[in-house]
Structure formats: C-alpha cells, structure tokens
C-alpha cells in the first residue's frame, strides 16, 4: 500500500530517475552518500557468487543490482515505498538473481522463512526502526556466522553528540526541492550499536567512520557484525 504521507514517499517522488537514463550497473557498492569513499562490497566477504543476500531499504536498487549483476549473488532487495521499487524494476528488473519487493522491513523479516548469508542496509532501515527489535529479527533470518552490515548517518555529523537513548530523535533531512522533513531516527554511538548488536546475538567485526574530505565531522558510520 502506498503511504503518500510518508517522507520517504516525498523522497521517492523527488528522486525519480531521469527517464531514458541508461540502466548500467554501478562500479562498486557505496556505503556513504559520497561516491568512492570507504570500503566496497569486500566487507561482505570475498566470494559472493550464489550467496543469499537481503537489502533493507534499497531505494532505487543500485547496490542490490550491483551485487546481483557483478558478483552473481542472489539478492532480495526491499523498500517500504513501492514507487522506489517501480524505479528499481524499470532500471534493473532484468538483472539475473535480483528480486525487488515493496514491503516494510520488519514485516518482511517476520514473515519470510528464507535464511540469508548476508543482510545489509545502506542509509536504509537500520536507525529508522527500533534497533533492538530490528536486529533481533535480522539475526533470526541470518545463518550462523552470517554477516550483517549497515551504514547510517554519523551520529556526530553535525558536531552534536549521539542521543543513544531508548527514544529516537527527530532527524531532519532535506529533500531535493529544499524542504526539510523529519523522521524518527535512533542515532546510537559506537558503544550503543555494539551493545544492541550483542543483545541480538551479533558480534561486531569492524567499525568504519566515513570521512568526506570537505567536512569537519565524519559523515557516515559503517558497522559489520556476524551472527554468533
Ligand atoms: C535514504 S534512503 C536510502 C536508499 C538506498 N539504500 C540508497 O542508498 O540509495 C532510505 C530508504 O529506506 C526506505 N525505508 C524507510 N523505512 C523503511 C522500512 N520500514 N522498510 C523498508 N524500507 C524503508 C525508504 O523508502 C528509502 O528508500
């Protein structure tokens, strides 16, 4: 069902791909908002061919298409907003091994019986849903020693410290038309993410703070963990 009141619907409307734009695969998996900064797909493991991978909050599907198309992984990519999935299907619908679904992430995780080797999210659902609940659901759908990897806007990106409390804070994001919309976002610091991942049975294996050369604060936080 389309939720036209959702800020993510407005975001989808305003980030419509230019029609006629060639649907080539991207050159790498991007974890941040600035291309070419930080690690790529190698954090998900060396051999991705045939791996079952789930992306939560895939937007227009460029990263999922890259993993399916360039690495021959079997990727399921979901997004809350069916307009985003429509764009993704228009651009990448013919990429073998890629399944695109419009669904709420928690709902999907609770309903599916598929076990994944890897679950990842790029500025997607992690941080937008209550982390304890979301990560417990992710852990249940991961095989033992499976990988979860995600990037979130850095909690100190504005120079203000993370909230790290049980409540989300209202995080503003600017739409392409210049208007700001607020979304509830759980902005944990690194110990906070470690704690909530451990509670879900996930052990952190790497933490990367992505820095953009022009900025005085890190812009994104990227965490990789394994199911124990
Ligand atoms: C900032 S965008 C990032 C999109 C994409 N990962 C990228 O890097 O281009 C966040 C995406 O998460 C999706 N999203 C937000 N809440 C969600 C939920 N509960 N379940 C699934 N997708 C969700 C939004 O619709 C949006 O497409």
Short mmCIF file of C-alpha atoms and ligand atoms in Angstrom, two decimals:
data_model
loop_
_atom_site.label_atom_id
_atom_site.label_comp_id
_atom_site.label_asym_id
_atom_site.label_seq_id
_atom_site.Cartn_x
_atom_site.Cartn_y
_atom_site.Cartn_z
CA UNK A 1 0.00 0.00 0.00
CA UNK A 2 1.34 3.47 -0.88
CA UNK A 3 1.75 5.73 2.14
CA UNK A 4 1.69 9.12 0.48
CA UNK A 5 2.14 10.90 3.82
CA UNK A 6 5.48 9.21 4.42
CA UNK A 7 8.51 11.49 4.00
CA UNK A 8 10.01 8.55 2.12
CA UNK A 9 7.26 8.84 -0.48
CA UNK A 10 8.14 12.53 -0.99
CA UNK A 11 11.80 11.49 -1.20
CA UNK A 12 10.94 8.89 -3.87
CA UNK A 13 8.86 11.37 -5.86
CA UNK A 14 11.69 13.89 -5.87
CA UNK A 15 14.48 11.46 -6.71
CA UNK A 16 12.74 9.98 -9.76
CA UNK A 17 15.44 8.81 -12.16
CA UNK A 18 15.82 10.82 -15.35
CA UNK A 19 13.78 8.95 -17.94
CA UNK A 20 15.88 7.39 -20.65
CA UNK A 21 18.92 7.29 -18.34
CA UNK A 22 20.89 4.13 -19.22
CA UNK A 23 20.48 1.44 -16.55
CA UNK A 24 24.11 0.43 -16.28
CA UNK A 25 25.37 -1.25 -13.14
CA UNK A 26 27.34 0.93 -10.76
CA UNK A 27 31.09 0.34 -10.48
CA UNK A 28 31.02 -0.56 -6.78
CA UNK A 29 28.87 -0.80 -3.67
CA UNK A 30 28.68 2.59 -1.99
CA UNK A 31 28.14 2.73 1.80
CA UNK A 32 28.07 6.50 2.09
CA UNK A 33 26.45 9.41 0.33
CA UNK A 34 29.71 10.46 -1.35
CA UNK A 35 30.82 8.02 -4.06
CA UNK A 36 34.22 6.36 -3.88
CA UNK A 37 34.74 6.88 -0.14
CA UNK A 38 35.36 3.94 2.18
CA UNK A 39 35.16 0.21 1.56
CA UNK A 40 33.01 -1.51 -1.06
CA UNK A 41 31.49 -4.98 -1.34
CA UNK A 42 34.59 -6.72 0.05
CA UNK A 43 33.31 -6.18 3.61
CA UNK A 44 30.55 -8.66 2.79
CA UNK A 45 33.08 -11.43 2.09
CA UNK A 46 35.28 -12.39 -0.81
CA UNK A 47 33.14 -14.87 -2.71
CA UNK A 48 29.62 -13.51 -3.11
CA UNK A 49 28.59 -15.69 -6.05
CA UNK A 50 25.47 -17.68 -5.10
CA UNK A 51 25.22 -16.05 -1.65
CA UNK A 52 21.72 -15.22 -0.43
CA UNK A 53 21.72 -11.53 0.37
CA UNK A 54 18.96 -9.27 1.71
CA UNK A 55 19.00 -5.46 1.43
CA UNK A 56 16.70 -3.49 3.75
CA UNK A 57 15.61 -0.09 2.38
CA UNK A 58 17.12 -0.44 -1.09
CA UNK A 59 15.74 2.76 -2.61
CA UNK A 60 16.26 2.52 -6.38
CA UNK A 61 18.20 -0.71 -6.03
CA UNK A 62 21.60 0.31 -7.41
CA UNK A 63 23.60 -1.55 -4.75
CA UNK A 64 21.46 -4.68 -4.92
CA UNK A 65 21.71 -4.69 -8.74
CA UNK A 66 25.48 -4.32 -8.48
CA UNK A 67 25.77 -7.35 -6.12
CA UNK A 68 23.50 -9.49 -8.29
CA UNK A 69 24.83 -8.31 -11.65
CA UNK A 70 28.56 -8.02 -10.95
CA UNK A 71 29.03 -10.63 -8.21
CA UNK A 72 26.31 -13.13 -9.23
CA UNK A 73 24.79 -13.07 -5.73
CA UNK A 74 21.11 -13.91 -5.16
CA UNK A 75 19.79 -10.64 -3.84
CA UNK A 76 16.40 -9.77 -2.39
CA UNK A 77 16.02 -6.01 -2.04
CA UNK A 78 13.08 -4.46 -0.26
CA UNK A 79 11.80 -0.93 0.22
CA UNK A 80 8.77 0.46 2.00
CA UNK A 81 7.82 2.69 -0.92
CA UNK A 82 6.51 0.92 -3.99
CA UNK A 83 7.45 3.87 -6.20
CA UNK A 84 11.10 3.17 -5.35
CA UNK A 85 10.63 -0.49 -6.25
CA UNK A 86 8.97 0.57 -9.50
CA UNK A 87 12.02 2.71 -10.37
CA UNK A 88 14.32 -0.17 -9.39
CA UNK A 89 12.37 -2.59 -11.59
CA UNK A 90 12.45 -0.15 -14.50
CA UNK A 91 16.21 0.14 -14.23
CA UNK A 92 17.34 -3.27 -13.04
CA UNK A 93 14.36 -5.61 -13.49
CA UNK A 94 16.31 -7.73 -15.97
CA UNK A 95 19.36 -8.31 -13.74
CA UNK A 96 19.53 -12.07 -13.07
CA UNK A 97 19.39 -13.05 -9.39
CA UNK A 98 17.73 -9.81 -8.27
CA UNK A 99 14.30 -9.83 -6.57
CA UNK A 100 12.73 -6.46 -5.75
CA UNK A 101 9.87 -6.22 -3.26
CA UNK A 102 7.80 -3.35 -1.82
CA UNK A 103 7.39 -4.14 1.87
CA UNK A 104 8.11 -2.83 5.35
CA UNK A 105 11.41 -4.30 6.52
CA UNK A 106 10.20 -5.59 9.90
CA UNK A 107 7.13 -7.10 8.32
CA UNK A 108 9.22 -8.87 5.70
CA UNK A 109 11.69 -10.20 8.28
CA UNK A 110 8.85 -11.54 10.43
CA UNK A 111 7.07 -13.23 7.52
CA UNK A 112 9.86 -14.72 5.46
CA UNK A 113 11.19 -18.22 6.07
CA UNK A 114 14.34 -17.61 3.99
CA UNK A 115 17.71 -17.79 5.70
CA UNK A 116 20.28 -15.31 4.38
CA UNK A 117 24.08 -15.37 4.32
CA UNK A 118 24.20 -11.59 4.45
CA UNK A 119 21.77 -8.83 5.42
CA UNK A 120 22.79 -5.24 4.70
CA UNK A 121 21.43 -1.73 4.63
CA UNK A 122 22.89 1.48 3.18
CA UNK A 123 21.40 4.52 4.90
CA UNK A 124 18.29 2.33 4.86
CA UNK A 125 16.20 0.83 7.62
CA UNK A 126 18.83 0.49 10.36
CA UNK A 127 18.36 3.53 12.57
CA UNK A 128 14.85 4.14 11.19
CA UNK A 129 13.28 1.22 13.09
CA UNK A 130 13.73 0.43 16.80
CA UNK A 131 17.20 -1.19 16.74
CA UNK A 132 16.60 -3.94 19.33
CA UNK A 133 13.54 -5.26 17.51
CA UNK A 134 15.00 -4.88 14.03
CA UNK A 135 18.35 -6.53 14.80
CA UNK A 136 16.71 -9.43 16.66
CA UNK A 137 14.60 -10.07 13.52
CA UNK A 138 17.69 -9.77 11.30
CA UNK A 139 19.64 -12.23 13.49
CA UNK A 140 16.79 -14.77 13.26
CA UNK A 141 16.98 -14.71 9.46
CA UNK A 142 20.80 -14.98 9.27
CA UNK A 143 22.61 -18.30 9.04
CA UNK A 144 25.14 -18.97 11.84
CA UNK A 145 28.22 -16.75 11.25
CA UNK A 146 26.23 -14.84 8.63
CA UNK A 147 27.06 -11.18 8.16
CA UNK A 148 25.05 -8.06 8.90
CA UNK A 149 26.47 -4.79 7.58
CA UNK A 150 24.99 -1.33 7.62
CA UNK A 151 25.76 2.33 7.22
CA UNK A 152 23.91 5.12 8.99
CA UNK A 153 24.29 8.90 9.03
CA UNK A 154 27.09 9.51 11.53
CA UNK A 155 25.62 10.45 14.93
CA UNK A 156 28.20 13.28 15.20
CA UNK A 157 27.84 14.52 11.62
CA UNK A 158 26.67 17.93 12.82
CA UNK A 159 29.16 18.08 15.66
CA UNK A 160 26.41 17.23 18.17
CA UNK A 161 26.78 14.02 20.19
CA UNK A 162 24.61 10.94 19.64
CA UNK A 163 21.46 10.52 21.74
CA UNK A 164 22.00 6.81 22.46
CA UNK A 165 18.76 6.60 24.44
CA UNK A 166 15.81 4.27 24.01
CA UNK A 167 13.88 7.01 22.19
CA UNK A 168 14.54 8.09 18.60
CA UNK A 169 15.32 11.71 17.93
CA UNK A 170 13.71 13.80 15.23
CA UNK A 171 16.24 13.89 12.46
CA UNK A 172 15.76 16.39 9.66
CA UNK A 173 16.59 15.59 6.09
CA UNK A 174 16.47 17.95 3.15
CA UNK A 175 14.51 16.94 0.09
CA UNK A 176 15.82 17.90 -3.35
CA UNK A 177 13.21 20.72 -3.52
CA UNK A 178 14.80 22.29 -0.43
CA UNK A 179 12.01 21.46 2.05
CA UNK A 180 13.02 19.67 5.24
CA UNK A 181 11.19 16.62 6.56
CA UNK A 182 11.65 15.00 9.93
CA UNK A 183 11.99 11.26 10.52
CA UNK A 184 12.35 9.50 13.87
CA UNK A 185 15.89 8.12 13.92
CA UNK A 186 17.78 6.09 16.52
CA UNK A 187 21.21 7.72 16.48
CA UNK A 188 23.41 5.46 18.57
CA UNK A 189 27.11 6.00 19.12
CA UNK A 190 29.58 3.15 18.50
CA UNK A 191 29.27 1.58 22.01
CA UNK A 192 25.48 1.87 21.67
CA UNK A 193 25.48 -0.09 18.40
CA UNK A 194 27.87 -2.67 19.89
CA UNK A 195 25.52 -3.13 22.83
CA UNK A 196 22.35 -3.51 20.80
CA UNK A 197 24.04 -5.85 18.30
CA UNK A 198 25.38 -8.01 21.15
CA UNK A 199 21.89 -8.21 22.66
CA UNK A 200 20.70 -9.61 19.32
CA UNK A 201 23.49 -12.22 19.24
CA UNK A 202 25.63 -10.31 16.71
CA UNK A 203 29.36 -9.68 17.26
CA UNK A 204 30.90 -6.56 15.73
CA UNK A 205 33.86 -7.31 13.43
CA UNK A 206 34.54 -3.82 12.07
CA UNK A 207 33.55 -0.21 12.54
CA UNK A 208 34.42 2.45 9.95
CA UNK A 209 33.79 6.16 10.21
CA UNK A 210 33.45 7.54 6.71
CA UNK A 211 35.01 10.96 6.32
CA UNK A 212 34.33 13.31 3.48
CA UNK A 213 37.35 15.49 2.67
CA UNK A 214 35.34 18.72 2.73
CA UNK A 215 33.67 18.12 6.09
CA UNK A 216 34.96 18.69 9.60
CA UNK A 217 32.95 15.76 11.07
CA UNK A 218 32.59 12.16 9.86
CA UNK A 219 29.51 11.82 7.66
CA UNK A 220 28.65 8.11 7.97
CA UNK A 221 29.19 5.24 10.35
CA UNK A 222 29.53 1.77 8.95
CA UNK A 223 29.36 -1.38 11.05
CA UNK A 224 29.87 -5.03 10.15
CA UNK A 225 28.93 -7.84 12.54
CA UNK A 226 28.50 -11.61 12.49
CA UNK A 227 25.86 -13.84 13.96
CA UNK A 228 27.46 -15.72 16.83
C1 LIG B 1 17.97 7.40 2.48
S1 LIG B 1 17.12 6.21 1.53
C2 LIG B 1 18.46 5.10 1.07
C3 LIG B 1 18.11 4.29 -0.14
C4 LIG B 1 19.23 3.36 -0.66
N1 LIG B 1 19.67 2.41 0.34
C5 LIG B 1 20.38 4.15 -1.21
O1 LIG B 1 21.49 4.06 -0.65
O2 LIG B 1 20.19 4.87 -2.21
C6 LIG B 1 16.22 5.25 2.77
C7 LIG B 1 15.29 4.23 2.14
O3 LIG B 1 14.76 3.40 3.19
C8 LIG B 1 13.39 3.14 2.88
N2 LIG B 1 12.70 2.78 4.12
C9 LIG B 1 12.43 3.59 5.17
N3 LIG B 1 11.78 2.91 6.14
C10 LIG B 1 11.64 1.63 5.69
C11 LIG B 1 11.04 0.45 6.21
N4 LIG B 1 10.47 0.45 7.42
N5 LIG B 1 11.07 -0.67 5.47
C12 LIG B 1 11.65 -0.68 4.24
N6 LIG B 1 12.22 0.40 3.68
C13 LIG B 1 12.22 1.55 4.39
C14 LIG B 1 12.91 4.44 2.25
O4 LIG B 1 11.75 4.29 1.48
C15 LIG B 1 14.13 4.86 1.41
O5 LIG B 1 14.05 4.38 0.10
#
